Coordinates of C-alpha atoms and ligand atoms in Angstrom, one line a residue:
M126 CA 5.2 -19.9 -3.2
T127 CA 2.1 -19.3 -5.2
G128 CA 1.4 -22.9 -6.3
A129 CA -2.1 -23.6 -4.7
S130 CA -3.5 -26.7 -3.7
N131 CA -7.4 -27.2 -3.4
P132 CA -9.0 -26.8 -0.2
E133 CA -11.0 -29.7 0.7
A134 CA -14.8 -29.4 -0.8
V135 CA -16.4 -29.2 2.6
W136 CA -13.7 -28.3 5.3
K137 CA -14.7 -28.0 8.8
R138 CA -12.6 -25.8 11.2
P139 CA -10.7 -28.2 13.4
A140 CA -10.3 -27.7 17.0
L141 CA -7.0 -26.9 18.2
A142 CA -4.9 -28.3 21.2
E143 CA -4.1 -25.8 23.9
P144 CA -0.4 -25.0 23.1
N145 CA 0.8 -25.5 26.7
H146 CA 0.2 -29.3 26.4
V147 CA 2.3 -29.5 23.2
E148 CA 6.1 -30.3 23.5
M149 CA 7.8 -28.8 20.7
G150 CA 11.3 -29.7 20.7
G151 CA 14.2 -29.4 18.0
V152 CA 15.3 -26.0 16.5
L153 CA 11.9 -24.4 16.8
G154 CA 11.2 -25.5 20.2
D155 CA 14.7 -24.2 21.3
A156 CA 13.7 -20.8 19.7
F157 CA 10.5 -20.7 21.6
S158 CA 12.1 -21.6 25.1
R159 CA 14.9 -19.2 24.5
G160 CA 12.2 -16.3 23.6
L161 CA 10.3 -17.1 26.7
K162 CA 13.1 -17.1 28.9
R163 CA 14.1 -13.7 27.7
I164 CA 11.1 -11.9 29.0
G165 CA 12.0 -12.8 32.6
I166 CA 15.4 -11.4 32.4
D167 CA 16.7 -8.1 33.4
P168 CA 17.5 -5.8 32.1
P169 CA 15.2 -4.6 31.1
Y170 CA 12.5 -6.7 32.4
T171 CA 11.7 -5.3 36.1
V172 CA 8.1 -4.6 37.2
Q173 CA 9.2 -1.0 37.1
Y174 CA 10.1 -1.3 33.4
L175 CA 7.0 -3.3 32.6
L176 CA 4.4 -0.9 34.1
A177 CA 6.2 2.3 32.9
D178 CA 3.7 2.6 29.9
L179 CA 0.9 2.9 32.5
N180 CA 2.2 4.8 35.6
F181 CA 5.3 6.7 34.0
D182 CA 7.4 6.0 37.1
M183 CA 10.6 5.5 35.0
Q184 CA 11.6 7.1 31.7
R185 CA 11.8 4.5 29.0
F186 CA 11.5 4.3 25.1
G187 CA 7.8 4.2 24.0
A188 CA 6.3 4.9 27.4
N189 CA 3.6 6.7 25.5
F190 CA 2.4 3.5 23.5
S191 CA 0.5 3.0 27.1
G192 CA -0.2 -0.9 27.6
D193 CA 2.1 -1.8 24.8
V194 CA 4.8 -3.4 26.9
S195 CA 2.8 -4.1 30.0
G196 CA 0.0 -5.8 27.8
R197 CA 2.2 -7.7 25.7
F198 CA 3.8 -9.2 28.8
L199 CA 0.6 -9.9 30.3
E200 CA -0.6 -11.7 27.4
L201 CA 2.2 -13.7 26.8
A202 CA 3.3 -14.5 30.4
S203 CA -0.2 -15.3 31.1
L204 CA -0.8 -17.6 28.3
T205 CA 2.4 -19.6 28.9
S206 CA 1.8 -19.8 32.5
S207 CA -0.3 -22.6 34.3
P208 CA -3.3 -21.4 36.6
Q209 CA -1.3 -22.6 39.5
N210 CA 2.0 -21.2 38.6
P211 CA 2.2 -17.7 37.3
A212 CA 5.7 -17.1 35.4
P213 CA 8.1 -15.3 35.2
P214 CA 8.3 -14.2 38.9
T215 CA 7.4 -10.5 37.9
L216 CA 4.0 -11.5 36.8
P217 CA 1.8 -11.6 39.8
E218 CA 3.0 -8.1 40.8
V219 CA 2.1 -6.8 37.3
M220 CA -1.4 -8.4 37.4
S221 CA -2.1 -7.0 40.9
K222 CA -1.2 -3.4 39.9
I223 CA -2.6 -3.1 36.5
P224 CA -6.2 -2.6 37.4
M225 CA -5.3 0.3 39.8
L226 CA -3.6 2.4 36.8
Q227 CA -7.0 2.6 34.6
Q228 CA -8.3 6.0 33.7
L229 CA -11.9 6.7 34.7
D230 CA -13.2 6.6 31.1
G231 CA -11.5 3.0 30.9
H232 CA -8.4 3.4 28.8
F233 CA -4.9 3.2 30.2
G234 CA -2.2 5.8 30.1
A235 CA -2.0 9.4 30.2
A236 CA -5.2 11.6 30.6
I237 CA -6.4 12.6 27.4
D238 CA -9.2 14.9 26.0
W239 CA -10.3 12.6 23.1
Q240 CA -12.3 15.3 21.7
E241 CA -9.2 17.2 20.9
P242 CA -7.6 17.1 17.5
I243 CA -5.4 14.3 17.0
D244 CA -1.9 15.3 17.8
F245 CA -0.4 14.2 14.5
D246 CA 2.2 16.8 14.5
S247 CA 4.0 15.7 17.6
P248 CA 6.9 13.6 17.2
L249 CA 6.4 9.6 17.7
L250 CA 7.6 9.6 21.0
E251 CA 5.9 12.4 22.4
A252 CA 2.4 12.2 20.8
K253 CA -0.4 10.7 22.8
M254 CA -3.5 9.9 20.9
M255 CA -2.3 7.3 18.5
P256 CA 0.3 5.7 20.5
T257 CA -2.0 5.2 23.4
M258 CA -4.7 3.5 21.2
W259 CA -1.9 1.3 20.1
G260 CA -0.9 0.3 23.7
N261 CA -4.8 -0.2 24.5
G262 CA -5.3 -2.6 21.8
R263 CA -2.4 -4.7 23.1
I264 CA -3.4 -4.4 26.9
L265 CA -7.1 -5.5 25.9
L266 CA -5.7 -8.7 24.6
G267 CA -3.5 -9.1 27.9
L268 CA -6.3 -8.4 30.1
V269 CA -8.6 -11.1 28.5
A270 CA -6.0 -13.8 28.3
C271 CA -4.7 -13.1 31.9
H272 CA -8.5 -13.5 33.2
A273 CA -8.8 -16.6 31.0
R274 CA -5.9 -18.2 32.7
F275 CA -6.2 -17.1 36.2
G276 CA -9.8 -16.1 36.5
D277 CA -8.9 -12.9 38.6
P278 CA -12.1 -10.9 38.8
D279 CA -10.1 -7.6 39.0
L280 CA -8.6 -8.1 35.5
L281 CA -12.0 -9.3 34.1
D282 CA -13.4 -5.8 35.4
S283 CA -10.5 -3.9 34.0
A284 CA -10.9 -5.7 30.6
L285 CA -14.8 -4.7 30.7
K286 CA -13.9 -1.2 31.5
L287 CA -11.5 -1.0 28.6
G288 CA -13.9 -2.6 26.3
D289 CA -16.6 0.0 27.3
F290 CA -14.0 2.5 26.5
Y291 CA -14.2 1.6 22.8
V292 CA -17.8 1.3 22.8
N293 CA -18.5 4.8 24.5
V294 CA -15.6 6.6 23.3
A295 CA -12.9 5.3 20.9
A296 CA -15.0 3.8 18.2
D297 CA -17.3 7.3 17.9
R298 CA -13.9 9.1 18.0
F299 CA -12.2 7.4 15.5
C300 CA -14.6 5.8 13.2
D301 CA -16.5 9.0 12.6
P302 CA -17.4 9.6 8.8
N303 CA -17.3 13.3 9.5
C304 CA -13.6 13.1 10.6
L305 CA -12.2 11.5 7.4
A306 CA -10.3 14.6 6.5
E307 CA -8.8 14.6 10.0
Y308 CA -7.6 10.7 9.8
Q309 CA -6.3 11.3 6.4
K310 CA -4.0 13.9 7.7
S311 CA -2.1 11.0 9.7
P312 CA 1.3 10.4 9.1
G313 CA 2.4 6.7 8.2
Y314 CA 4.6 4.2 10.3
A315 CA 4.2 3.1 14.0
G316 CA 2.1 6.2 15.2
A317 CA -0.3 6.1 12.3
Y318 CA -4.1 6.3 12.7
V319 CA -4.7 3.1 10.5
T320 CA -1.5 1.4 12.4
C321 CA -2.9 2.2 16.1
V322 CA -6.7 2.0 16.0
F323 CA -7.7 -1.2 14.3
H324 CA -5.7 -3.8 15.7
G325 CA -7.8 -3.2 18.7
I326 CA -10.6 -5.1 17.1
A327 CA -8.8 -8.5 18.1
G328 CA -9.3 -7.7 21.7
L329 CA -12.8 -6.6 21.5
V330 CA -13.7 -10.0 19.7
Q331 CA -11.8 -11.7 22.4
L332 CA -13.7 -9.8 25.1
Y333 CA -16.9 -10.8 23.2
N334 CA -16.0 -14.4 23.2
A335 CA -15.2 -14.3 27.0
T336 CA -18.4 -12.4 27.8
D337 CA -21.0 -13.1 25.2
D338 CA -21.7 -9.3 25.6
A339 CA -22.9 -8.4 22.1
R340 CA -21.9 -4.8 22.4
Y341 CA -18.3 -5.5 22.0
L342 CA -18.9 -8.0 18.9
D343 CA -21.0 -4.7 17.5
V344 CA -18.2 -2.2 17.7
A345 CA -15.7 -4.6 16.3
Q346 CA -17.8 -5.1 13.3
R347 CA -18.1 -1.3 13.0
M348 CA -14.5 -0.7 13.3
A349 CA -13.7 -3.4 10.9
D350 CA -16.1 -2.1 8.5
F351 CA -14.8 1.5 8.8
H352 CA -11.1 0.2 8.5
S353 CA -11.8 -1.3 5.1
A354 CA -11.2 2.2 3.5
F355 CA -7.8 2.7 5.2
D356 CA -6.6 -1.0 4.8
T357 CA -4.2 -0.6 1.9
L358 CA -1.0 -2.1 0.5
P359 CA 1.7 -1.0 0.7
V360 CA 1.4 0.5 4.0
E361 CA 3.8 1.8 6.5
H362 CA 3.8 -0.5 9.2
A363 CA 3.3 -4.6 8.6
H364 CA 2.8 -5.4 12.3
G365 CA -0.2 -3.1 12.6
S366 CA -1.5 -4.0 9.2
I367 CA -1.4 -7.9 9.7
S368 CA -2.4 -7.8 13.4
A369 CA -5.5 -5.9 12.0
H370 CA -5.9 -8.9 9.6
E371 CA -5.5 -11.5 12.5
A372 CA -8.6 -9.7 14.2
L373 CA -10.3 -9.7 10.9
L374 CA -10.1 -13.7 11.1
M375 CA -11.3 -13.7 14.5
L376 CA -14.3 -11.7 13.4
Y377 CA -15.0 -13.9 10.7
E378 CA -15.0 -16.8 13.3
A379 CA -17.3 -15.0 15.4
T380 CA -19.8 -13.8 13.0
G381 CA -19.4 -16.4 10.0
D382 CA -19.3 -13.0 7.7
P383 CA -17.4 -14.1 4.7
R384 CA -16.4 -10.5 3.9
Y385 CA -13.9 -10.5 6.6
L386 CA -12.3 -13.7 5.6
K387 CA -12.1 -12.4 1.9
R388 CA -10.1 -9.3 3.0
V389 CA -7.6 -11.4 4.5
T390 CA -7.3 -14.1 1.6
D391 CA -7.2 -11.4 -0.9
R392 CA -4.5 -9.4 0.7
W393 CA -2.5 -12.6 1.2
T394 CA -2.8 -13.1 -2.6
R395 CA -1.6 -9.5 -3.5
A396 CA 1.4 -9.6 -0.8
V397 CA 2.7 -12.9 -2.3
T398 CA 2.3 -12.5 -5.8
G399 CA 3.2 -8.8 -5.3
G400 CA 6.7 -9.4 -3.9
Y401 CA 5.7 -8.0 -0.5
V402 CA 6.8 -11.2 0.9
T403 CA 10.5 -11.8 0.8
L404 CA 11.8 -15.4 -0.4
A405 CA 12.8 -15.9 3.4
G406 CA 9.1 -16.1 3.9
G407 CA 9.0 -13.1 6.0
V408 CA 7.9 -9.3 5.5
L409 CA 9.7 -6.2 6.1
E410 CA 8.8 -3.8 9.1
K411 CA 7.0 -1.7 6.4
F412 CA 4.6 -3.5 4.3
V413 CA 6.4 -2.5 1.0
V414 CA 8.4 -4.4 -1.7
A415 CA 11.5 -2.2 -1.4
G416 CA 12.9 1.2 -0.5
F417 CA 13.2 0.2 3.2
N418 CA 15.9 -1.9 4.8
R419 CA 14.8 -3.7 8.0
D420 CA 12.4 -6.5 9.2
E421 CA 10.5 -6.5 12.5
G422 CA 10.0 -9.7 14.6
C423 CA 6.6 -8.5 15.4
A424 CA 5.5 -8.5 11.8
E425 CA 6.9 -12.1 11.2
S426 CA 5.0 -13.3 13.9
D427 CA 1.8 -11.8 12.8
W428 CA 2.4 -13.0 9.2
L429 CA 3.0 -16.6 10.8
R430 CA -0.2 -16.3 12.9
V431 CA -2.2 -15.1 9.7
N432 CA -1.0 -18.2 7.8
L433 CA -1.8 -20.5 10.4
M434 CA -5.3 -19.2 11.0
L435 CA -5.8 -19.3 7.2
W436 CA -5.1 -22.7 7.0
R437 CA -7.4 -23.7 9.8
E438 CA -10.4 -21.6 8.2
L439 CA -9.9 -23.2 4.7
G440 CA -7.6 -26.3 5.0
D441 CA -5.3 -24.9 2.0
T442 CA -1.7 -26.2 2.3
R443 CA -0.3 -23.4 0.6
Y444 CA -0.6 -21.3 3.9
L445 CA 1.1 -24.0 5.7
D446 CA 4.0 -23.9 3.1
M447 CA 4.2 -20.4 3.6
A448 CA 4.3 -20.5 7.4
E449 CA 7.0 -23.3 6.9
R450 CA 9.2 -21.1 4.6
L451 CA 8.9 -18.3 7.1
L452 CA 9.8 -20.4 10.3
W453 CA 13.0 -21.9 8.7
N454 CA 14.6 -18.9 7.3
E455 CA 13.1 -15.2 8.4
Y456 CA 12.0 -16.5 11.8
L457 CA 15.3 -17.9 12.7
A458 CA 17.2 -15.1 11.3
N459 CA 15.3 -12.5 13.5
Q460 CA 16.2 -14.1 16.7
W461 CA 19.0 -12.6 18.9
P462 CA 21.7 -14.4 20.7
D463 CA 20.1 -13.9 23.9
G464 CA 16.5 -15.4 22.7
G465 CA 15.0 -12.2 22.1
Y466 CA 13.4 -10.6 18.7
G467 CA 13.9 -7.4 16.9
H468 CA 15.1 -5.8 13.6
R469 CA 17.6 -7.2 11.2
L470 CA 18.7 -5.1 8.3
I471 CA 17.4 -6.5 4.9
S472 CA 19.0 -5.5 1.7
T473 CA 16.4 -4.5 -1.1
D474 CA 16.5 -3.8 -4.8
A475 CA 13.5 -2.7 -7.0
Q476 CA 12.3 -6.6 -6.9
G477 CA 12.3 -6.7 -3.2
A478 CA 14.6 -8.3 -0.5
Y479 CA 17.7 -10.2 -1.5
A480 CA 19.9 -10.3 1.6
Y481 CA 20.0 -10.3 5.3
G482 CA 22.1 -7.8 6.9
R483 CA 23.4 -7.4 10.4
L484 CA 21.2 -7.5 13.5
D485 CA 20.2 -3.8 14.0
E486 CA 17.9 -3.4 17.3
E487 CA 16.6 -6.1 19.8
A488 CA 13.2 -4.5 20.2
V489 CA 12.6 -5.2 24.2
W490 CA 9.4 -3.3 24.0
C491 CA 7.5 -5.6 21.4
C492 CA 9.3 -8.2 19.4
C493 CA 10.7 -10.0 22.3
F494 CA 7.0 -10.6 23.1
H495 CA 5.7 -11.0 19.9
G496 CA 8.2 -13.6 18.9
P497 CA 7.7 -16.2 21.4
L498 CA 3.8 -15.5 21.0
G499 CA 3.9 -16.7 17.4
L500 CA 5.9 -19.7 18.1
R501 CA 3.4 -20.8 20.8
A502 CA 0.6 -20.6 18.3
L503 CA 2.7 -22.8 16.1
K504 CA 2.5 -25.5 18.8
S505 CA -1.3 -26.2 18.1
Y506 CA -0.9 -26.5 14.6
L507 CA 2.0 -29.1 14.5
A508 CA -0.7 -32.0 14.6
V509 CA -4.5 -31.4 14.6
G510 CA -7.2 -33.7 15.0
G511 CA -9.9 -33.5 12.2
A512 CA -13.3 -34.8 11.8
R513 CA -11.9 -38.4 11.0
E514 CA -8.1 -38.1 10.7
I515 CA -5.2 -36.7 12.2
Y516 CA -3.3 -33.8 10.3
L517 CA 0.4 -34.0 10.4
N518 CA 1.3 -30.4 9.2
F519 CA 4.9 -29.8 10.1
P520 CA 7.8 -32.6 10.1
T521 CA 9.4 -31.6 13.1
D522 CA 9.9 -32.6 16.9
F523 CA 7.0 -32.4 18.9
T524 CA 4.5 -34.6 21.2
A525 CA 0.9 -33.2 20.7
P526 CA -2.6 -34.4 22.0
V527 CA -5.3 -34.7 19.2
T528 CA -8.8 -35.4 19.3
V529 CA -10.6 -37.2 16.3
G530 CA -14.4 -37.7 16.9
R531 CA -14.5 -39.2 20.4
D532 CA -10.9 -40.6 20.4
S533 CA -8.0 -39.2 22.0
F534 CA -4.4 -39.5 20.9
T535 CA -1.0 -38.5 21.6
V536 CA 1.2 -37.8 18.5
A537 CA 4.8 -38.0 18.9
S538 CA 7.2 -36.9 16.1
K539 CA 11.0 -37.1 16.0
T540 CA 13.2 -35.8 13.2
L541 CA 15.8 -38.5 12.1
P542 CA 19.0 -37.8 10.4
A543 CA 18.9 -36.4 6.9
D544 CA 20.2 -38.5 4.0
E545 CA 21.3 -37.4 0.5
N546 CA 18.3 -35.7 -1.3
I547 CA 16.1 -36.7 1.8
P548 CA 16.6 -33.2 3.8
V549 CA 13.8 -34.1 6.3
K550 CA 12.9 -37.7 7.6
T551 CA 10.8 -38.2 10.8
E552 CA 9.5 -41.1 12.9
V553 CA 5.9 -40.8 13.9
T554 CA 4.0 -42.9 16.7
L555 CA 0.6 -42.8 17.6
A556 CA -0.8 -43.6 21.3
G557 CA -4.3 -43.9 22.4
A558 CA -7.5 -46.0 21.9
G559 CA -9.0 -46.5 18.6
Q560 CA -7.3 -45.9 15.3
A561 CA -7.2 -43.0 12.7
P562 CA -6.0 -42.3 9.2
L563 CA -2.9 -39.8 9.1
M564 CA -3.0 -36.9 6.5
V565 CA 0.8 -36.2 6.0
R566 CA 1.2 -32.9 4.4
I567 CA 2.9 -32.7 1.1
P568 CA 5.3 -29.7 1.5
D569 CA 5.7 -27.5 -1.6
W570 CA 9.4 -28.1 -1.4
A571 CA 9.1 -32.2 -1.4
D572 CA 9.5 -34.1 -4.7
E573 CA 7.9 -37.2 -2.9
V574 CA 6.7 -38.1 0.5
I575 CA 7.3 -42.0 1.2
I576 CA 5.6 -43.5 4.3
Q577 CA 7.1 -46.8 5.6
S578 CA 6.3 -48.9 8.5
G579 CA 9.6 -50.9 9.0
A580 CA 10.5 -52.2 5.4
K581 CA 6.8 -52.0 4.1
R582 CA 5.9 -48.9 2.2
I583 CA 2.3 -47.8 3.4
P584 CA 0.2 -47.0 0.5
A585 CA -1.1 -43.2 0.7
L586 CA -3.6 -41.3 -1.4
P587 CA -3.0 -37.6 -2.4
V588 CA -5.9 -35.6 -1.0
N589 CA -5.7 -31.7 -1.2
G590 CA -2.1 -31.4 -0.4
Y591 CA -1.7 -34.3 2.2
L592 CA -1.3 -38.1 1.8
R593 CA -3.8 -40.0 3.5
T594 CA -2.9 -43.4 5.1
P595 CA -5.0 -46.2 6.0
P596 CA -6.0 -46.1 9.7
V597 CA -3.1 -46.2 12.1
A598 CA -3.4 -47.7 15.2
S599 CA -1.9 -46.9 18.9
G600 CA 1.8 -48.2 19.1
D601 CA 2.4 -48.2 15.2
K602 CA 5.6 -46.4 14.1
L603 CA 5.8 -44.8 10.9
E604 CA 9.0 -43.4 9.0
I605 CA 8.1 -40.7 6.8
A606 CA 10.8 -39.7 4.4
Y607 CA 10.6 -36.1 2.5
H608 CA 12.5 -36.6 -0.7
A609 CA 13.8 -33.2 -2.2
R610 CA 16.5 -32.5 -4.5
P611 CA 17.9 -28.9 -4.4
H612 CA 15.9 -26.4 -6.8
L613 CA 15.8 -23.1 -8.2
E614 CA 13.2 -20.5 -7.5
T615 CA 12.1 -17.3 -9.2
R616 CA 12.0 -14.1 -6.8
L617 CA 8.5 -14.6 -6.3
G618 CA 8.9 -18.1 -5.3
Q619 CA 8.0 -20.2 -8.3
R620 CA 9.7 -23.2 -9.2
I621 CA 12.2 -22.9 -12.0
P622 CA 12.4 -26.1 -14.3
I623 CA 15.9 -27.2 -15.1
P624 CA 16.3 -25.7 -18.6
A625 CA 16.6 -28.2 -21.7
G626 CA 19.8 -26.6 -22.8
L627 CA 22.7 -26.4 -20.7
P628 CA 24.7 -24.5 -19.9
A629 CA 22.2 -21.9 -18.9
D630 CA 22.4 -18.7 -17.0
L631 CA 19.7 -17.8 -14.7
K632 CA 19.7 -14.3 -13.0
D633 CA 18.2 -13.5 -9.7
V634 CA 17.1 -16.8 -8.3
V635 CA 16.8 -18.7 -5.0
I636 CA 18.4 -22.3 -4.5
R637 CA 16.3 -24.2 -1.8
Q638 CA 16.4 -27.6 -0.8
G639 CA 13.8 -28.8 1.8
P640 CA 12.5 -25.9 4.0
E641 CA 15.6 -24.1 3.8
I642 CA 16.7 -21.5 1.2
F643 CA 20.6 -21.3 0.6
L644 CA 22.4 -18.2 1.6
N645 CA 25.8 -16.7 0.6
A646 CA 28.3 -17.5 3.3
G647 CA 30.6 -14.6 2.8
S648 CA 28.6 -11.8 1.0
G649 CA 25.4 -9.6 1.1
D650 CA 25.5 -9.3 -2.4
I651 CA 23.8 -11.2 -5.4
Q652 CA 26.8 -13.3 -6.7
N653 CA 27.5 -15.7 -9.6
V654 CA 27.5 -19.4 -8.8
T655 CA 28.0 -22.4 -10.8
L656 CA 26.1 -25.4 -10.2
N657 CA 26.2 -28.9 -12.0
V658 CA 23.2 -30.6 -13.4
K659 CA 23.5 -34.5 -13.1
G660 CA 21.6 -36.6 -15.6
Q661 CA 19.7 -33.6 -16.6
T662 CA 17.5 -33.7 -13.9
E663 CA 19.3 -33.0 -10.6
I664 CA 21.0 -29.9 -9.2
E665 CA 24.0 -30.9 -7.3
I666 CA 25.3 -28.5 -4.5
P667 CA 29.0 -29.8 -4.4
K668 CA 30.4 -30.5 -0.8
E669 CA 33.1 -28.0 -1.5
A670 CA 30.5 -25.3 -1.7
S671 CA 29.3 -25.6 1.6
A672 CA 31.7 -23.2 2.8
K673 CA 30.5 -20.6 0.4
M674 CA 26.6 -21.1 0.7
A675 CA 24.6 -23.1 3.4
P676 CA 21.1 -22.7 4.9
W677 CA 20.9 -20.3 8.0
L678 CA 21.6 -23.2 10.7
K679 CA 24.7 -24.2 9.0
L680 CA 26.4 -20.8 8.4
Q681 CA 29.4 -20.2 10.4
D682 CA 28.8 -16.5 11.5
H683 CA 25.1 -15.1 11.7
H684 CA 26.4 -11.6 12.4
V685 CA 27.5 -10.8 8.9
P686 CA 25.5 -10.1 5.7
H687 CA 24.3 -13.0 3.5
A688 CA 22.4 -12.7 0.3
F689 CA 19.8 -15.5 -0.4
V690 CA 19.4 -14.3 -4.3
F691 CA 22.1 -15.8 -6.7
N692 CA 22.9 -15.4 -10.4
V693 CA 23.4 -19.2 -11.2
R694 CA 25.0 -21.0 -14.1
L695 CA 23.8 -24.4 -14.8
E696 CA 26.3 -26.7 -16.4
G697 CA 25.6 -30.6 -17.5
A698 CA 27.9 -32.8 -16.0
A699 CA 30.0 -33.4 -19.2
A700 CA 30.6 -29.4 -19.7
A701 CA 31.6 -29.4 -16.0
S702 CA 34.0 -32.2 -16.0
E703 CA 35.8 -30.5 -19.0
R704 CA 36.7 -27.4 -17.0
Ligands
LIG173 ZN1 8.3 -5.5 17.2

């Protein structure tokens, strides 16, 4: 998990395709479309429910987080709609009503005297100031996305008023060096000062990008700089923390100031090497190693997006390795049968997470929006056009437009049935004028990647975590086989070589083949398992073991606990056959 590949000496941030122009199929495409469908389904998603955090016309959980549900809905629904066809059917009414629900100072939610002391003493669901700041950060993103999609001047006007609220009121009130003692009195978790104030930077950068008004960028930088003193790990809210880091990456793109990028890469290294990231590729609801027992779909979505954005900035495939580990394990396990996202119980010990527990709570007020939002971002990263080549980042099912120089192509990738020790195989075709080399990512789990055209092996050169092919022309059909035998990893995701002397006992390890990790089918406890080693080099997962351990997609029952850490005894073939 920490094995780095060197970023290219000169990496140029590539342009991404509009996600709506990418077709994503297979397991991930299915997860996305089920998630998107969920936000159009009542219960709970009526217009009354969606707007209740702005007009308080309905008693519902978290309505004091004003702009949270309404803003998330506005963002996801707008981004996934076409300009001619706003969807789901509740979107037009929500769009038309939101601008009428704004306070005179530009914020959404209850009338608040912002100069009063922060109401940290109120219970989470009754407090006003911090929850309102949280929700307003979310609705600013929604307003900017909605205006970009539909061009409605009322929504732009609303976004500008809210941006002005940050410029004129919020930044002064919540980034004031004279108020440090007050901020430090904040409790942790979802209503915390650090959680609720700083993810708002993202909407301000987007508003600057949409308007070129430097005041929004200035205030975003001021907030980001003030945030650094509070931006720590561990922290009690991973969603708030990681979404603020997405904002730092947006700020880095807008300003070119490397300090913002460094804060994110330093945090990534600390989180991954410190055990804050689980072997399933995700994080807990609190950004801690242990002592807390559930995840949150929103935090997984943010973690996915930060990894994708870091690849875009740096070209380092370790971030794609992390995104892939997350997608094929934790992200799948967090989705509910109805397509929504939320909280699954997670078992931890002192070293961190070791098992999925039961589904705990579908978070219809946040994760149901943020889960599909992350998968939507993924669509742009499946295949990406670089300066001279096409990056094939994820071996899965999709059709994506890419641009290389002046040439436009459509890349189609289809998964083929797996073979023994080839867990992933794809067929890739290119359509369009001209030709371009392919950069085929070498995943961290792969032993070897073999590219063929018919029976002929295509020579390919390893370059910075990719295999570079000779130029590929329109109509060429390539078969890409990702060879990978099962392997073991430590609880920090480092590969464990097969010990020279067998039998050998390895405590607390993960069994992985391809992008997926193995789960104990019948237990949420760390249990003992014996595996044979063929020819001193190849760990075998015996066929009869499939009932006892399997990757997430092959498990019979997703509703009971499953451990993903094992104590493994490796036996040589001779020793095993003597039993
Ligand atoms: Zn959530």
